[in-house]
């Protein structure tokens, strides 16, 4: 494991975690909102995927983790561009590398937007608790009267969640979310997509994941008792098993096709 920095096209540095020795297959990991490249999920992937011949390369989105930028960098296009720069960095190191993606929640939203802009029909994206209706989820933050007042008074508000670092939500970010609607931007066939979702997810409702899977032909497995983080008894092991099988191109018959 080593720390690396990739230069963003927007002038800042992207903090990266490299657990890839240059082997042919590597999964780019995109964390959830308010999380980081050092999350428990990333650590579990670091311990699991390399044993199956798959390297792991994770990075911090702008204003997350060890990112050197603040709320001014928390923009949907910046997140998409940073994923593109990370992928370009890996391909520069090994042009023959087979790139795949493991993305959680907000990271799944960004990954799907990226794939819609840069179709990779032979690539695989495994999505955990995908926030496919991220604009609606963000709109829910503004139901809080204090959030509205803070936004009007200081130009940002901070959602009341236990994030890795303080997340300041600006009007520009909210405008981005409203503009980047997955259901109008994504195109079926942009990549091979498999999803795993908790039936009890109160953050990103499972019905939205089902709607996305049905509309765009994604494979979906529902863990009936699972909450958003899918860290209940036995759930992490199920997520990892499904991810390995899908990324290796086997065992997809175990995924429920919606």
PDB file of C-alpha atoms in Angstrom:
ATOM      1  CA  UNK A   1       0.000   0.000   0.000  1.00  0.00           C
ATOM      2  CA  UNK A   2       1.346   3.402  -0.840  1.00  0.00           C
ATOM      3  CA  UNK A   3       0.145   6.982  -1.089  1.00  0.00           C
ATOM      4  CA  UNK A   4       0.248   8.615  -4.510  1.00  0.00           C
ATOM      5  CA  UNK A   5      -0.846  11.934  -5.936  1.00  0.00           C
ATOM      6  CA  UNK A   6      -2.383  12.422  -9.375  1.00  0.00           C
ATOM      7  CA  UNK A   7      -2.672  15.915 -10.816  1.00  0.00           C
ATOM      8  CA  UNK A   8      -6.258  16.979 -11.503  1.00  0.00           C
ATOM      9  CA  UNK A   9      -7.039  18.862 -14.679  1.00  0.00           C
ATOM     10  CA  UNK A  10      -8.456  21.530 -12.338  1.00  0.00           C
ATOM     11  CA  UNK A  11      -5.081  22.281 -10.807  1.00  0.00           C
ATOM     12  CA  UNK A  12      -5.172  20.462  -7.476  1.00  0.00           C
ATOM     13  CA  UNK A  13      -3.722  17.102  -6.474  1.00  0.00           C
ATOM     14  CA  UNK A  14      -5.850  13.957  -6.097  1.00  0.00           C
ATOM     15  CA  UNK A  15      -4.921  11.866  -3.044  1.00  0.00           C
ATOM     16  CA  UNK A  16      -4.669   8.189  -4.034  1.00  0.00           C
ATOM     17  CA  UNK A  17      -4.146   4.842  -2.302  1.00  0.00           C
ATOM     18  CA  UNK A  18      -2.273   2.332  -4.464  1.00  0.00           C
ATOM     19  CA  UNK A  19      -2.591  -1.401  -3.887  1.00  0.00           C
ATOM     20  CA  UNK A  20      -1.796  -2.422  -7.439  1.00  0.00           C
ATOM     21  CA  UNK A  21       1.480  -3.956  -8.531  1.00  0.00           C
ATOM     22  CA  UNK A  22       0.783  -3.505 -12.241  1.00  0.00           C
ATOM     23  CA  UNK A  23      -1.053  -6.782 -12.788  1.00  0.00           C
ATOM     24  CA  UNK A  24      -3.433  -6.979 -15.721  1.00  0.00           C
ATOM     25  CA  UNK A  25      -6.651  -6.264 -13.826  1.00  0.00           C
ATOM     26  CA  UNK A  26      -7.265  -3.354 -11.468  1.00  0.00           C
ATOM     27  CA  UNK A  27     -10.413  -2.019  -9.823  1.00  0.00           C
ATOM     28  CA  UNK A  28     -10.761   1.723  -9.323  1.00  0.00           C
ATOM     29  CA  UNK A  29     -12.622   2.250  -6.058  1.00  0.00           C
ATOM     30  CA  UNK A  30     -14.938   5.250  -5.705  1.00  0.00           C
ATOM     31  CA  UNK A  31     -16.045   5.912  -2.125  1.00  0.00           C
ATOM     32  CA  UNK A  32     -19.367   7.243  -0.890  1.00  0.00           C
ATOM     33  CA  UNK A  33     -20.313  10.778   0.047  1.00  0.00           C
ATOM     34  CA  UNK A  34     -18.443  12.021   3.110  1.00  0.00           C
ATOM     35  CA  UNK A  35     -16.226   8.918   3.150  1.00  0.00           C
ATOM     36  CA  UNK A  36     -12.669   8.469   1.848  1.00  0.00           C
ATOM     37  CA  UNK A  37     -10.188   6.209   0.098  1.00  0.00           C
ATOM     38  CA  UNK A  38      -9.336   4.714   3.518  1.00  0.00           C
ATOM     39  CA  UNK A  39     -12.847   3.546   4.392  1.00  0.00           C
ATOM     40  CA  UNK A  40     -13.504   0.114   5.948  1.00  0.00           C
ATOM     41  CA  UNK A  41     -14.905  -1.028   2.588  1.00  0.00           C
ATOM     42  CA  UNK A  42     -11.721  -0.036   0.771  1.00  0.00           C
ATOM     43  CA  UNK A  43      -9.625  -1.797   3.393  1.00  0.00           C
ATOM     44  CA  UNK A  44     -11.711  -4.948   2.938  1.00  0.00           C
ATOM     45  CA  UNK A  45     -11.203  -4.749  -0.833  1.00  0.00           C
ATOM     46  CA  UNK A  46      -7.453  -4.308  -0.287  1.00  0.00           C
ATOM     47  CA  UNK A  47      -7.427  -7.545   1.658  1.00  0.00           C
ATOM     48  CA  UNK A  48      -9.598  -9.478  -0.789  1.00  0.00           C
ATOM     49  CA  UNK A  49      -9.253  -8.492  -4.442  1.00  0.00           C
ATOM     50  CA  UNK A  50      -5.447  -8.861  -4.845  1.00  0.00           C
ATOM     51  CA  UNK A  51      -5.734 -12.498  -3.730  1.00  0.00           C
ATOM     52  CA  UNK A  52      -7.902 -12.997  -6.825  1.00  0.00           C
ATOM     53  CA  UNK A  53      -5.510 -11.216  -9.177  1.00  0.00           C
ATOM     54  CA  UNK A  54      -7.268  -7.858  -9.065  1.00  0.00           C
ATOM     55  CA  UNK A  55      -5.360  -4.765  -7.951  1.00  0.00           C
ATOM     56  CA  UNK A  56      -7.079  -2.014  -5.972  1.00  0.00           C
ATOM     57  CA  UNK A  57      -6.632   1.703  -6.598  1.00  0.00           C
ATOM     58  CA  UNK A  58      -8.703   4.185  -4.590  1.00  0.00           C
ATOM     59  CA  UNK A  59      -8.757   7.966  -4.414  1.00  0.00           C
ATOM     60  CA  UNK A  60     -10.415  10.846  -2.571  1.00  0.00           C
ATOM     61  CA  UNK A  61     -13.051  12.908  -4.311  1.00  0.00           C
ATOM     62  CA  UNK A  62     -12.665  16.697  -3.985  1.00  0.00           C
ATOM     63  CA  UNK A  63     -13.333  17.954  -0.425  1.00  0.00           C
ATOM     64  CA  UNK A  64     -13.167  14.381   0.888  1.00  0.00           C
ATOM     65  CA  UNK A  65     -10.535  12.544   2.912  1.00  0.00           C
ATOM     66  CA  UNK A  66      -7.100  14.010   2.259  1.00  0.00           C
ATOM     67  CA  UNK A  67      -8.174  16.119  -0.695  1.00  0.00           C
ATOM     68  CA  UNK A  68      -6.422  19.519  -0.485  1.00  0.00           C
ATOM     69  CA  UNK A  69      -9.483  21.410  -1.726  1.00  0.00           C
ATOM     70  CA  UNK A  70     -12.538  22.564   0.185  1.00  0.00           C
ATOM     71  CA  UNK A  71     -16.159  23.086  -0.704  1.00  0.00           C
ATOM     72  CA  UNK A  72     -15.249  25.085  -3.823  1.00  0.00           C
ATOM     73  CA  UNK A  73     -13.971  21.864  -5.375  1.00  0.00           C
ATOM     74  CA  UNK A  74     -17.019  19.790  -4.488  1.00  0.00           C
ATOM     75  CA  UNK A  75     -18.571  19.826  -7.945  1.00  0.00           C
ATOM     76  CA  UNK A  76     -20.031  16.907  -9.879  1.00  0.00           C
ATOM     77  CA  UNK A  77     -17.977  17.638 -13.049  1.00  0.00           C
ATOM     78  CA  UNK A  78     -14.784  17.792 -10.953  1.00  0.00           C
ATOM     79  CA  UNK A  79     -15.550  14.376  -9.442  1.00  0.00           C
ATOM     80  CA  UNK A  80     -16.124  12.908 -12.910  1.00  0.00           C
ATOM     81  CA  UNK A  81     -12.928  14.486 -14.226  1.00  0.00           C
ATOM     82  CA  UNK A  82     -10.895  13.164 -11.284  1.00  0.00           C
ATOM     83  CA  UNK A  83     -12.069   9.622 -12.010  1.00  0.00           C
ATOM     84  CA  UNK A  84     -10.984  10.119 -15.621  1.00  0.00           C
ATOM     85  CA  UNK A  85      -7.544  11.357 -14.516  1.00  0.00           C
ATOM     86  CA  UNK A  86      -7.062   8.402 -12.171  1.00  0.00           C
ATOM     87  CA  UNK A  87      -7.946   5.984 -14.954  1.00  0.00           C
ATOM     88  CA  UNK A  88      -5.567   7.734 -17.356  1.00  0.00           C
ATOM     89  CA  UNK A  89      -2.822   7.480 -14.724  1.00  0.00           C
ATOM     90  CA  UNK A  90      -3.301   3.715 -14.479  1.00  0.00           C
ATOM     91  CA  UNK A  91      -3.364   3.222 -18.227  1.00  0.00           C
ATOM     92  CA  UNK A  92      -0.183   5.247 -18.589  1.00  0.00           C
ATOM     93  CA  UNK A  93       1.448   2.772 -16.226  1.00  0.00           C
ATOM     94  CA  UNK A  94       0.036  -0.304 -17.989  1.00  0.00           C
ATOM     95  CA  UNK A  95      -1.764   0.386 -21.286  1.00  0.00           C
ATOM     96  CA  UNK A  96      -2.974  -3.223 -21.378  1.00  0.00           C
ATOM     97  CA  UNK A  97      -4.566  -3.099 -17.932  1.00  0.00           C
ATOM     98  CA  UNK A  98      -8.156  -4.265 -17.643  1.00  0.00           C
ATOM     99  CA  UNK A  99      -9.910  -1.481 -15.758  1.00  0.00           C
ATOM    100  CA  UNK A 100     -13.000  -2.180 -13.671  1.00  0.00           C
ATOM    101  CA  UNK A 101     -14.823  -0.189 -10.998  1.00  0.00           C
ATOM    102  CA  UNK A 102     -16.098  -0.801  -7.477  1.00  0.00           C
ATOM    103  CA  UNK A 103     -18.200   2.136  -6.340  1.00  0.00           C
ATOM    104  CA  UNK A 104     -20.347   2.888  -3.313  1.00  0.00           C
ATOM    105  CA  UNK A 105     -23.349   5.212  -2.948  1.00  0.00           C
ATOM    106  CA  UNK A 106     -22.332   8.693  -4.239  1.00  0.00           C
ATOM    107  CA  UNK A 107     -19.286   7.087  -5.858  1.00  0.00           C
ATOM    108  CA  UNK A 108     -21.619   4.817  -7.834  1.00  0.00           C
ATOM    109  CA  UNK A 109     -23.544   7.879  -9.006  1.00  0.00           C
ATOM    110  CA  UNK A 110     -20.306   9.505 -10.207  1.00  0.00           C
ATOM    111  CA  UNK A 111     -19.073   6.280 -11.821  1.00  0.00           C
ATOM    112  CA  UNK A 112     -22.278   5.883 -13.834  1.00  0.00           C
ATOM    113  CA  UNK A 113     -22.113   9.511 -14.968  1.00  0.00           C
ATOM    114  CA  UNK A 114     -18.492   8.962 -16.002  1.00  0.00           C
ATOM    115  CA  UNK A 115     -19.391   5.824 -17.957  1.00  0.00           C
ATOM    116  CA  UNK A 116     -22.236   7.672 -19.660  1.00  0.00           C
ATOM    117  CA  UNK A 117     -19.688  10.219 -20.931  1.00  0.00           C
ATOM    118  CA  UNK A 118     -16.988   7.664 -21.716  1.00  0.00           C
ATOM    119  CA  UNK A 119     -18.682   4.372 -22.693  1.00  0.00           C
ATOM    120  CA  UNK A 120     -16.554   1.301 -21.910  1.00  0.00           C
ATOM    121  CA  UNK A 121     -18.655  -1.533 -23.217  1.00  0.00           C
ATOM    122  CA  UNK A 122     -16.219  -4.251 -22.185  1.00  0.00           C
ATOM    123  CA  UNK A 123     -15.645  -2.886 -18.684  1.00  0.00           C
ATOM    124  CA  UNK A 124     -17.385  -3.856 -15.485  1.00  0.00           C
ATOM    125  CA  UNK A 125     -18.815  -1.663 -12.731  1.00  0.00           C
ATOM    126  CA  UNK A 126     -19.864  -3.209  -9.425  1.00  0.00           C
ATOM    127  CA  UNK A 127     -22.069  -0.820  -7.454  1.00  0.00           C
ATOM    128  CA  UNK A 128     -22.750  -1.050  -3.719  1.00  0.00           C
ATOM    129  CA  UNK A 129     -25.764   0.843  -2.343  1.00  0.00           C
ATOM    130  CA  UNK A 130     -25.826   3.036  -5.438  1.00  0.00           C
ATOM    131  CA  UNK A 131     -27.303   6.512  -4.879  1.00  0.00           C
ATOM    132  CA  UNK A 132     -28.905   6.592  -8.318  1.00  0.00           C
ATOM    133  CA  UNK A 133     -31.302   9.352  -7.205  1.00  0.00           C
ATOM    134  CA  UNK A 134     -28.600  11.540  -5.663  1.00  0.00           C
ATOM    135  CA  UNK A 135     -30.343  14.808  -6.668  1.00  0.00           C
ATOM    136  CA  UNK A 136     -33.465  13.799  -4.712  1.00  0.00           C
ATOM    137  CA  UNK A 137     -31.386  12.712  -1.723  1.00  0.00           C
ATOM    138  CA  UNK A 138     -29.653  16.100  -1.640  1.00  0.00           C
ATOM    139  CA  UNK A 139     -32.978  17.894  -1.935  1.00  0.00           C
ATOM    140  CA  UNK A 140     -33.989  16.090   1.236  1.00  0.00           C
ATOM    141  CA  UNK A 141     -31.168  17.835   3.103  1.00  0.00           C
ATOM    142  CA  UNK A 142     -32.879  21.156   2.465  1.00  0.00           C
ATOM    143  CA  UNK A 143     -36.011  20.043   4.287  1.00  0.00           C
ATOM    144  CA  UNK A 144     -34.055  20.957   7.399  1.00  0.00           C
ATOM    145  CA  UNK A 145     -34.848  24.551   8.338  1.00  0.00           C
ATOM    146  CA  UNK A 146     -31.373  25.143   9.749  1.00  0.00           C
ATOM    147  CA  UNK A 147     -29.782  23.981   6.493  1.00  0.00           C
ATOM    148  CA  UNK A 148     -31.852  26.529   4.578  1.00  0.00           C
ATOM    149  CA  UNK A 149     -30.898  29.279   6.991  1.00  0.00           C
ATOM    150  CA  UNK A 150     -27.194  28.412   6.914  1.00  0.00           C
ATOM    151  CA  UNK A 151     -27.228  28.309   3.112  1.00  0.00           C
ATOM    152  CA  UNK A 152     -28.781  31.769   2.943  1.00  0.00           C
ATOM    153  CA  UNK A 153     -26.546  33.228   5.667  1.00  0.00           C
ATOM    154  CA  UNK A 154     -23.098  31.785   4.875  1.00  0.00           C
ATOM    155  CA  UNK A 155     -23.361  30.243   1.428  1.00  0.00           C
ATOM    156  CA  UNK A 156     -23.198  26.611   2.559  1.00  0.00           C
ATOM    157  CA  UNK A 157     -24.670  24.172   5.049  1.00  0.00           C
ATOM    158  CA  UNK A 158     -23.307  21.046   6.722  1.00  0.00           C
ATOM    159  CA  UNK A 159     -25.499  17.900   6.719  1.00  0.00           C
ATOM    160  CA  UNK A 160     -25.873  16.351  10.144  1.00  0.00           C
ATOM    161  CA  UNK A 161     -24.069  13.071   9.471  1.00  0.00           C
ATOM    162  CA  UNK A 162     -20.942  11.507  10.899  1.00  0.00           C
ATOM    163  CA  UNK A 163     -18.685  12.107   7.897  1.00  0.00           C
ATOM    164  CA  UNK A 164     -14.892  11.702   7.803  1.00  0.00           C
ATOM    165  CA  UNK A 165     -14.538  15.491   7.542  1.00  0.00           C
ATOM    166  CA  UNK A 166     -16.952  18.402   7.555  1.00  0.00           C
ATOM    167  CA  UNK A 167     -18.921  18.421   4.312  1.00  0.00           C
ATOM    168  CA  UNK A 168     -19.979  21.902   3.214  1.00  0.00           C
ATOM    169  CA  UNK A 169     -22.779  21.870   0.664  1.00  0.00           C
ATOM    170  CA  UNK A 170     -22.899  24.901  -1.621  1.00  0.00           C
ATOM    171  CA  UNK A 171     -25.538  26.127  -4.087  1.00  0.00           C
ATOM    172  CA  UNK A 172     -23.150  25.256  -6.925  1.00  0.00           C
ATOM    173  CA  UNK A 173     -23.019  21.613  -5.821  1.00  0.00           C
ATOM    174  CA  UNK A 174     -26.800  21.466  -5.456  1.00  0.00           C
ATOM    175  CA  UNK A 175     -27.164  22.942  -8.944  1.00  0.00           C
ATOM    176  CA  UNK A 176     -24.791  20.282 -10.289  1.00  0.00           C
ATOM    177  CA  UNK A 177     -26.847  17.505  -8.731  1.00  0.00           C
ATOM    178  CA  UNK A 178     -30.037  18.900 -10.232  1.00  0.00           C
ATOM    179  CA  UNK A 179     -28.391  19.007 -13.661  1.00  0.00           C
ATOM    180  CA  UNK A 180     -26.770  15.560 -13.516  1.00  0.00           C
ATOM    181  CA  UNK A 181     -29.778  13.246 -13.387  1.00  0.00           C
ATOM    182  CA  UNK A 182     -28.706   9.649 -14.016  1.00  0.00           C
ATOM    183  CA  UNK A 183     -32.036   8.591 -15.423  1.00  0.00           C
ATOM    184  CA  UNK A 184     -31.725  11.104 -18.260  1.00  0.00           C
ATOM    185  CA  UNK A 185     -27.949  10.880 -18.776  1.00  0.00           C
ATOM    186  CA  UNK A 186     -27.081   7.197 -18.511  1.00  0.00           C
ATOM    187  CA  UNK A 187     -27.208   4.973 -21.600  1.00  0.00           C
ATOM    188  CA  UNK A 188     -27.718   1.233 -21.421  1.00  0.00           C
ATOM    189  CA  UNK A 189     -24.641  -0.656 -22.588  1.00  0.00           C
ATOM    190  CA  UNK A 190     -22.123   1.958 -21.446  1.00  0.00           C
ATOM    191  CA  UNK A 191     -20.590  -0.831 -19.336  1.00  0.00           C
ATOM    192  CA  UNK A 192     -21.490  -4.128 -17.711  1.00  0.00           C
ATOM    193  CA  UNK A 193     -23.146  -3.182 -14.429  1.00  0.00           C
ATOM    194  CA  UNK A 194     -23.927  -5.252 -11.335  1.00  0.00           C
ATOM    195  CA  UNK A 195     -25.492  -3.824  -8.194  1.00  0.00           C
ATOM    196  CA  UNK A 196     -25.905  -4.973  -4.604  1.00  0.00           C
ATOM    197  CA  UNK A 197     -28.337  -3.152  -2.347  1.00  0.00           C
ATOM    198  CA  UNK A 198     -29.872  -3.455   1.090  1.00  0.00           C
ATOM    199  CA  UNK A 199     -33.589  -4.006   1.375  1.00  0.00           C
ATOM    200  CA  UNK A 200     -33.658  -1.758   4.458  1.00  0.00           C
ATOM    201  CA  UNK A 201     -31.566   1.072   3.001  1.00  0.00           C
ATOM    202  CA  UNK A 202     -32.954   4.325   4.409  1.00  0.00           C
ATOM    203  CA  UNK A 203     -30.397   6.537   2.623  1.00  0.00           C
ATOM    204  CA  UNK A 204     -30.632   5.334  -0.975  1.00  0.00           C
ATOM    205  CA  UNK A 205     -33.990   3.537  -1.262  1.00  0.00           C
ATOM    206  CA  UNK A 206     -33.880   0.080  -2.826  1.00  0.00           C
ATOM    207  CA  UNK A 207     -36.864   0.925  -5.049  1.00  0.00           C
ATOM    208  CA  UNK A 208     -34.729   3.475  -6.881  1.00  0.00           C
ATOM    209  CA  UNK A 209     -32.015   0.845  -7.450  1.00  0.00           C
ATOM    210  CA  UNK A 210     -34.655  -1.560  -8.766  1.00  0.00           C
ATOM    211  CA  UNK A 211     -35.980   1.112 -11.122  1.00  0.00           C
ATOM    212  CA  UNK A 212     -32.476   1.818 -12.435  1.00  0.00           C
ATOM    213  CA  UNK A 213     -31.679  -1.874 -12.880  1.00  0.00           C
ATOM    214  CA  UNK A 214     -34.918  -2.523 -14.741  1.00  0.00           C
ATOM    215  CA  UNK A 215     -34.549   0.462 -17.041  1.00  0.00           C
ATOM    216  CA  UNK A 216     -30.884  -0.030 -17.915  1.00  0.00           C
ATOM    217  CA  UNK A 217     -30.474  -3.804 -17.757  1.00  0.00           C
ATOM    218  CA  UNK A 218     -28.194  -3.930 -14.718  1.00  0.00           C
ATOM    219  CA  UNK A 219     -27.904  -7.025 -12.551  1.00  0.00           C
ATOM    220  CA  UNK A 220     -29.189  -6.491  -9.017  1.00  0.00           C
ATOM    221  CA  UNK A 221     -28.810  -8.518  -5.834  1.00  0.00           C
ATOM    222  CA  UNK A 222     -30.864  -7.417  -2.819  1.00  0.00           C
ATOM    223  CA  UNK A 223     -29.769  -8.314   0.695  1.00  0.00           C
ATOM    224  CA  UNK A 224     -33.183  -8.207   2.422  1.00  0.00           C
ATOM    225  CA  UNK A 225     -32.018  -7.056   5.869  1.00  0.00           C
ATOM    226  CA  UNK A 226     -29.222  -4.835   4.606  1.00  0.00           C
ATOM    227  CA  UNK A 227     -28.926  -1.169   5.523  1.00  0.00           C
ATOM    228  CA  UNK A 228     -26.986   1.430   3.532  1.00  0.00           C
ATOM    229  CA  UNK A 229     -23.483   0.380   4.574  1.00  0.00           C
ATOM    230  CA  UNK A 230     -24.166  -3.360   4.095  1.00  0.00           C
ATOM    231  CA  UNK A 231     -22.045  -4.171   7.119  1.00  0.00           C
ATOM    232  CA  UNK A 232     -24.557  -6.348   8.961  1.00  0.00           C
ATOM    233  CA  UNK A 233     -23.824  -9.985   9.902  1.00  0.00           C
ATOM    234  CA  UNK A 234     -22.402 -11.753   6.880  1.00  0.00           C
ATOM    235  CA  UNK A 235     -23.175  -8.890   4.492  1.00  0.00           C
ATOM    236  CA  UNK A 236     -19.618  -7.719   3.895  1.00  0.00           C
ATOM    237  CA  UNK A 237     -18.636 -11.258   2.947  1.00  0.00           C
ATOM    238  CA  UNK A 238     -21.570 -11.458   0.522  1.00  0.00           C
ATOM    239  CA  UNK A 239     -20.654  -8.140  -1.076  1.00  0.00           C
ATOM    240  CA  UNK A 240     -17.027  -9.189  -1.533  1.00  0.00           C
ATOM    241  CA  UNK A 241     -18.000 -12.588  -2.932  1.00  0.00           C
ATOM    242  CA  UNK A 242     -20.386 -11.044  -5.446  1.00  0.00           C
ATOM    243  CA  UNK A 243     -17.823  -8.416  -6.438  1.00  0.00           C
ATOM    244  CA  UNK A 244     -15.050 -10.958  -7.047  1.00  0.00           C
ATOM    245  CA  UNK A 245     -17.333 -13.202  -9.083  1.00  0.00           C
ATOM    246  CA  UNK A 246     -18.590 -10.334 -11.223  1.00  0.00           C
ATOM    247  CA  UNK A 247     -15.216  -8.673 -11.787  1.00  0.00           C
ATOM    248  CA  UNK A 248     -13.703 -12.007 -12.764  1.00  0.00           C
ATOM    249  CA  UNK A 249     -16.530 -12.624 -15.207  1.00  0.00           C
ATOM    250  CA  UNK A 250     -17.942 -15.668 -13.453  1.00  0.00           C
ATOM    251  CA  UNK A 251     -20.805 -16.440 -11.149  1.00  0.00           C
ATOM    252  CA  UNK A 252     -23.129 -13.783 -12.521  1.00  0.00           C
ATOM    253  CA  UNK A 253     -25.922 -16.362 -12.469  1.00  0.00           C
ATOM    254  CA  UNK A 254     -25.996 -15.749  -8.716  1.00  0.00           C
ATOM    255  CA  UNK A 255     -26.988 -12.129  -9.302  1.00  0.00           C
ATOM    256  CA  UNK A 256     -30.662 -11.386  -9.568  1.00  0.00           C
ATOM    257  CA  UNK A 257     -31.353  -9.916 -13.009  1.00  0.00           C
ATOM    258  CA  UNK A 258     -34.077  -7.301 -12.673  1.00  0.00           C
TER     259      UNK A 258
END
